[in-house]
Tab-separated table of C-alpha atoms in Angstrom:
chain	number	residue	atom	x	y	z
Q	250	UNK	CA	35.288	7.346	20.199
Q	251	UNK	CA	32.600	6.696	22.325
Q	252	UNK	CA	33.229	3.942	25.799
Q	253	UNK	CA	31.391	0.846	23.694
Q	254	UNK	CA	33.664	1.395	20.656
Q	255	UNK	CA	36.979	1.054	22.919
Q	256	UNK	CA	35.714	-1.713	24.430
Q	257	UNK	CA	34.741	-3.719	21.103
Q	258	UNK	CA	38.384	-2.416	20.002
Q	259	UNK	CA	40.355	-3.438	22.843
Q	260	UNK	CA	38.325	-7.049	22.905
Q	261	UNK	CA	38.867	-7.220	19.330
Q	262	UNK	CA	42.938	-6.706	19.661
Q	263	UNK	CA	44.016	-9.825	20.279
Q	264	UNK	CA	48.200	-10.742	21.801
Q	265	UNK	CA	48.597	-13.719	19.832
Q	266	UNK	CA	47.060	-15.323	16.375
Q	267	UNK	CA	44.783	-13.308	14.070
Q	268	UNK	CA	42.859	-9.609	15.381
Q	269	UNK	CA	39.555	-10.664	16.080
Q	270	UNK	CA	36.365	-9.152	13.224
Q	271	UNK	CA	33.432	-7.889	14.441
Q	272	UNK	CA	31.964	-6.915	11.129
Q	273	UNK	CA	33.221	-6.197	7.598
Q	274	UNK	CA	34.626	-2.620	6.898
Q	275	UNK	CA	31.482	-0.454	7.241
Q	276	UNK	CA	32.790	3.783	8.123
Q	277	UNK	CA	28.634	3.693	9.103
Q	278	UNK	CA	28.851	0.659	11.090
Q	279	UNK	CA	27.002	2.520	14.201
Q	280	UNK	CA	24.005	3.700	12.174
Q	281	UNK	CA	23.261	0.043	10.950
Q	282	UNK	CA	19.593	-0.963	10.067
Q	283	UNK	CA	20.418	-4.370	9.134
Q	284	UNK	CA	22.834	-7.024	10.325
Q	285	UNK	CA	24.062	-9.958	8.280
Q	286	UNK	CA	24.993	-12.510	10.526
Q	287	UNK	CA	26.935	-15.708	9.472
Q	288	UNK	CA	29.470	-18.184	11.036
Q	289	UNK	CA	32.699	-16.621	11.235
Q	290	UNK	CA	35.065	-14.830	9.078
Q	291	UNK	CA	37.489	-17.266	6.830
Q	292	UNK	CA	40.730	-14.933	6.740
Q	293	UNK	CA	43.014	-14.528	9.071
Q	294	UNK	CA	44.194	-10.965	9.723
Q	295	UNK	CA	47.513	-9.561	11.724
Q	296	UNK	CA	51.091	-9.206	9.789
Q	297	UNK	CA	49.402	-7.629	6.632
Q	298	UNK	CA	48.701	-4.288	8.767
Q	299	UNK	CA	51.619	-2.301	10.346
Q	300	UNK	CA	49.655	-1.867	13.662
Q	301	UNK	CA	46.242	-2.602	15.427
Q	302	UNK	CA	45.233	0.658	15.036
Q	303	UNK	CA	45.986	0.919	11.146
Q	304	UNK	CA	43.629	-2.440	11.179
Q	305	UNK	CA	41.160	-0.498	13.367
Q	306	UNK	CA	41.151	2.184	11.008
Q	307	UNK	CA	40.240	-0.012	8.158
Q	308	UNK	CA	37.756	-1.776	9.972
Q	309	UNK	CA	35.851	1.434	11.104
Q	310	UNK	CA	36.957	4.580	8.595
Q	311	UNK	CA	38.990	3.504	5.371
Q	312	UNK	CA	37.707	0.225	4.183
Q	313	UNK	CA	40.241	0.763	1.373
Q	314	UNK	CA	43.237	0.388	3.921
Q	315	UNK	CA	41.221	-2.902	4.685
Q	316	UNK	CA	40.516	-4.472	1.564
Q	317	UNK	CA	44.155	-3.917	-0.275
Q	318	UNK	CA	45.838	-6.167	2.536
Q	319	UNK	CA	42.852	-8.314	2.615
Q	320	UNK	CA	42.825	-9.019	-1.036
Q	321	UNK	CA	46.715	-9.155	-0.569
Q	322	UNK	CA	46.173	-12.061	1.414
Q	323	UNK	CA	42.982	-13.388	0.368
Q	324	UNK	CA	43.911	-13.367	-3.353
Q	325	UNK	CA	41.060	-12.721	-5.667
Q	326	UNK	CA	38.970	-15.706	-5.692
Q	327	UNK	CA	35.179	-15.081	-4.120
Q	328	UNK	CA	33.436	-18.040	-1.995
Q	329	UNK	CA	29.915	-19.362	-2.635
Q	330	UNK	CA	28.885	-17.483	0.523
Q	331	UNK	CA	30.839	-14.384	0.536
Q	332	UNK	CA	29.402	-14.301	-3.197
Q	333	UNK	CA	25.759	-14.673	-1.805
Q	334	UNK	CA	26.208	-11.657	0.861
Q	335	UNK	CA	27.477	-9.447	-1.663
Q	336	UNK	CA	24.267	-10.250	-3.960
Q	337	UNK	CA	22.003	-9.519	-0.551
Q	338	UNK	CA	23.746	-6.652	-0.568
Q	339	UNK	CA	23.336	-5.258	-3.532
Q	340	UNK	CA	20.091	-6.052	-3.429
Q	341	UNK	CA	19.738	-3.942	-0.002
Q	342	UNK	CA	21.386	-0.990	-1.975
Q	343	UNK	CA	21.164	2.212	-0.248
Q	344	UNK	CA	20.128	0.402	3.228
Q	345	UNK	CA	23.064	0.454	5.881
Q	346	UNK	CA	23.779	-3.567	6.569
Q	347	UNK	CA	26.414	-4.764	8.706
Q	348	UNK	CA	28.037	-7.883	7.891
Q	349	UNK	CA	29.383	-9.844	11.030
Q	350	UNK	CA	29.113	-13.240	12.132
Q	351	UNK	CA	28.865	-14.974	15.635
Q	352	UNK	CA	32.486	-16.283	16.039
Q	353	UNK	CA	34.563	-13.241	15.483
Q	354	UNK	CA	37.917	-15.179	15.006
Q	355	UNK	CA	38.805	-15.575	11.446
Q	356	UNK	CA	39.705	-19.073	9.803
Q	357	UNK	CA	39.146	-21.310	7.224
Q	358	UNK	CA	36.356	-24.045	9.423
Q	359	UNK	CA	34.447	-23.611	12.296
Q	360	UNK	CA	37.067	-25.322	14.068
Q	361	UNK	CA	37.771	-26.092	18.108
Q	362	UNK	CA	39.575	-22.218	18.513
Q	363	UNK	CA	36.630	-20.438	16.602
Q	364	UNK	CA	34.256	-22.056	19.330
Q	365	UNK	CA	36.972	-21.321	21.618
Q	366	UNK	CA	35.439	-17.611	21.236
Q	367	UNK	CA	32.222	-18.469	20.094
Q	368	UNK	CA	31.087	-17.299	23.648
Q	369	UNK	CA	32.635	-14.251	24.026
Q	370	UNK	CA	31.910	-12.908	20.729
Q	371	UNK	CA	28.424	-13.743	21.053
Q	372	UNK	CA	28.192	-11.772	23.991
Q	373	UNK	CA	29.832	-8.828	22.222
Q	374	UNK	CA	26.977	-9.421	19.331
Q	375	UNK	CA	24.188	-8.912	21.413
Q	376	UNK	CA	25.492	-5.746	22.173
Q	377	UNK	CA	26.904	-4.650	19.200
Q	378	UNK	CA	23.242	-5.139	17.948
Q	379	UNK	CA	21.753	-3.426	20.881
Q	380	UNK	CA	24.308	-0.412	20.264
Q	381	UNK	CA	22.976	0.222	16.858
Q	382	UNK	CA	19.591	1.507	14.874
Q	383	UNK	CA	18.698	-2.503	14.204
Q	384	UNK	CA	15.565	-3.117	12.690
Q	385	UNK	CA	16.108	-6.505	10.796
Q	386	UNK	CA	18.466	-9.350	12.113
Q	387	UNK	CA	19.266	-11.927	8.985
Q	388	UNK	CA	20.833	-15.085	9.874
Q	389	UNK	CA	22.376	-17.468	7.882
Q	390	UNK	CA	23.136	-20.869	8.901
Q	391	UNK	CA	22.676	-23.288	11.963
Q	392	UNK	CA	25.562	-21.118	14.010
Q	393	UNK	CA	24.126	-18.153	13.780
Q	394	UNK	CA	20.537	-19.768	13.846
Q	395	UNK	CA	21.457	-20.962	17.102
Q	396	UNK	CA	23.015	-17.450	18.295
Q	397	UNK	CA	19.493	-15.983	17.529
Q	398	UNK	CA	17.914	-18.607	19.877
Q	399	UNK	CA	20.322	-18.280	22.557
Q	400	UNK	CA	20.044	-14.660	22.919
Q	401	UNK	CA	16.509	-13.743	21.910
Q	402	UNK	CA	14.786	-17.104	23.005
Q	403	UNK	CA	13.358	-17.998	18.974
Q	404	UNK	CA	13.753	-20.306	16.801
Q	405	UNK	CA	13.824	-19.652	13.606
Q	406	UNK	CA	12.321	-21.621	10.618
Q	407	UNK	CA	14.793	-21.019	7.791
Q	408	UNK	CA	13.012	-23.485	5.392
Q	409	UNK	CA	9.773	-21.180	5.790
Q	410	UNK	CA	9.753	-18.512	2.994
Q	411	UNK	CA	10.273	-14.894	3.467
Q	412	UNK	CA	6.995	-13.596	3.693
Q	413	UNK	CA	5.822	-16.037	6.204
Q	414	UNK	CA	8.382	-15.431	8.546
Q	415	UNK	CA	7.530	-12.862	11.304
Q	416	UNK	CA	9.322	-13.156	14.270
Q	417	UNK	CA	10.291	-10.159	16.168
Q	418	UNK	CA	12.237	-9.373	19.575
Q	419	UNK	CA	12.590	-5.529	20.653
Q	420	UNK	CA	11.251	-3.920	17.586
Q	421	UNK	CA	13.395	-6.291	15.586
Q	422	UNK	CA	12.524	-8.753	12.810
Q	423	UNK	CA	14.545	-12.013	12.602
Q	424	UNK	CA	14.747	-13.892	9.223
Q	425	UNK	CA	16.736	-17.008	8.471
Q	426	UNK	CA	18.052	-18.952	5.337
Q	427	UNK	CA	20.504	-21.707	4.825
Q	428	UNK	CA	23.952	-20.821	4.802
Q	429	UNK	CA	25.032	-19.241	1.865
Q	430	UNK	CA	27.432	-21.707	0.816
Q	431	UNK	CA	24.619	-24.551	0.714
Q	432	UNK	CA	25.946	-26.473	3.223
Q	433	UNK	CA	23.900	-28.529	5.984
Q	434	UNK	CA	20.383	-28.331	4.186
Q	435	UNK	CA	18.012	-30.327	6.005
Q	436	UNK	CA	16.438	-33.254	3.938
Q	437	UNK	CA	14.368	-32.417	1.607
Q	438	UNK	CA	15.767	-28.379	1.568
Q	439	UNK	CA	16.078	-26.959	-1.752
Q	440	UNK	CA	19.060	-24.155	-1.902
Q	441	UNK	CA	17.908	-21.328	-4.460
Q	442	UNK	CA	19.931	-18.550	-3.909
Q	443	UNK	CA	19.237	-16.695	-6.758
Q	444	UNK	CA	15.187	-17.190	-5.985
Q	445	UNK	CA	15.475	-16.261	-2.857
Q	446	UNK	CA	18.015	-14.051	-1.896
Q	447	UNK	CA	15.571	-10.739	-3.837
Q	448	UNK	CA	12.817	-12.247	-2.319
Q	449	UNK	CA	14.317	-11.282	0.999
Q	450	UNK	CA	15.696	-8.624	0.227
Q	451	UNK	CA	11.876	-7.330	-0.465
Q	452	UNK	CA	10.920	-8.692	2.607
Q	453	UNK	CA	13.480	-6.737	4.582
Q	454	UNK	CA	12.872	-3.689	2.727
Q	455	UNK	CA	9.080	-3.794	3.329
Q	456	UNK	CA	9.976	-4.179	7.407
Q	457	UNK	CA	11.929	-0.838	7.573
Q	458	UNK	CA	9.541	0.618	4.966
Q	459	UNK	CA	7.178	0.448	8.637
């Protein structure tokens, strides 16, 4: 385990409430090319896994460990925006995305505790980004819109379509969309998901085709 890796798991173990999520179980998660970036994760994590570690594990080398005490306590129902990054994903298939948010502390809203850690886990972000291959950085939402000006200095359009959007910051290009569950559109904002979600996926394709 190299020194950034037991840093983001000992910031991630937290002595109280739910462990902290830096990203969705991903055994490549160092070799990223892509990150996902959204809000912040919607279910809390801690008493379904015997130990930090075991959680850990699941997080970074068993997703399956993971995923039965997440769907334990998740049940099997699928939100409009965990159902959107899944279809971006399987549009990306064969391409090594990380899914991760700016608020790593799970729960339901974006409430006073998840900006509680907003900054910290922002902080840990940037790096985590920094730490890996990243060529594309796709944001979804005002949070994470907001993340992406905070730490790279641009703001992003994410009314503009795919192909005209071509901002880029250390090799990087930054795209951004509504958030996936179609909330907070600006006025006059159409939400097409199912439009536009392959049409970035081309777009982001085309950038590491480069």
């Amino acid at each position: 385990m190299g020194e950034f890796e037991k840093e983001l798991k000992s910031f991630c173990n937290q002595p109280t409430g739910p462990y902290l999520r830096p990203f969705a179980p991903n055994p490549r998660w160092r070799t990223a090319s892509v990150f996902i970036i959204g809000a912040n994760p919607a279910t809390p994590l801690r008493e379904q896994f015997d130990d930090y570690d075991q959680y850990w594990t699941g997080l970074t080398q068993a997703p399956c460990i993971f995923w039965q005490r997440y769907r334990a306590a998740h049940g099997d129902g699928t939100s409009k925006t965990t159902g959107n990054v899944k279809e971006l994903e399987k549009e990306l298939s064969g391409i090594n995305c990380l899914i991760t948010n700016v608020s790593w502390l799970p729960a339901k809203k974006f409430d006073r505790e998840v900006r509680g850690m907003l900054f910290a886990s922002s902080e840990m972000l940037k790096r985590l980004i920094a730490s890996c291959p990243a060529k594309v950085l796709f944001f979804q939402g005002c949070r994470a819109r907001t993340f992406a000006r905070n730490a790279y200095g641009v703001v992003l359009d994410c009314c503009a379509p795919p192909q005209k959007q071509n901002n880029r910051v250390d090799g990087m290009l930054l795209l951004a969309y509504h958030h996936f569950s179609g909330m907070g559109l600006p006025k006059g904002a159409r939400f097409q998901p199912g439009k536009d979600i392959p049409a970035f996926a081309e777009r982001i394709r085309r950038a590491l085709a480069k």
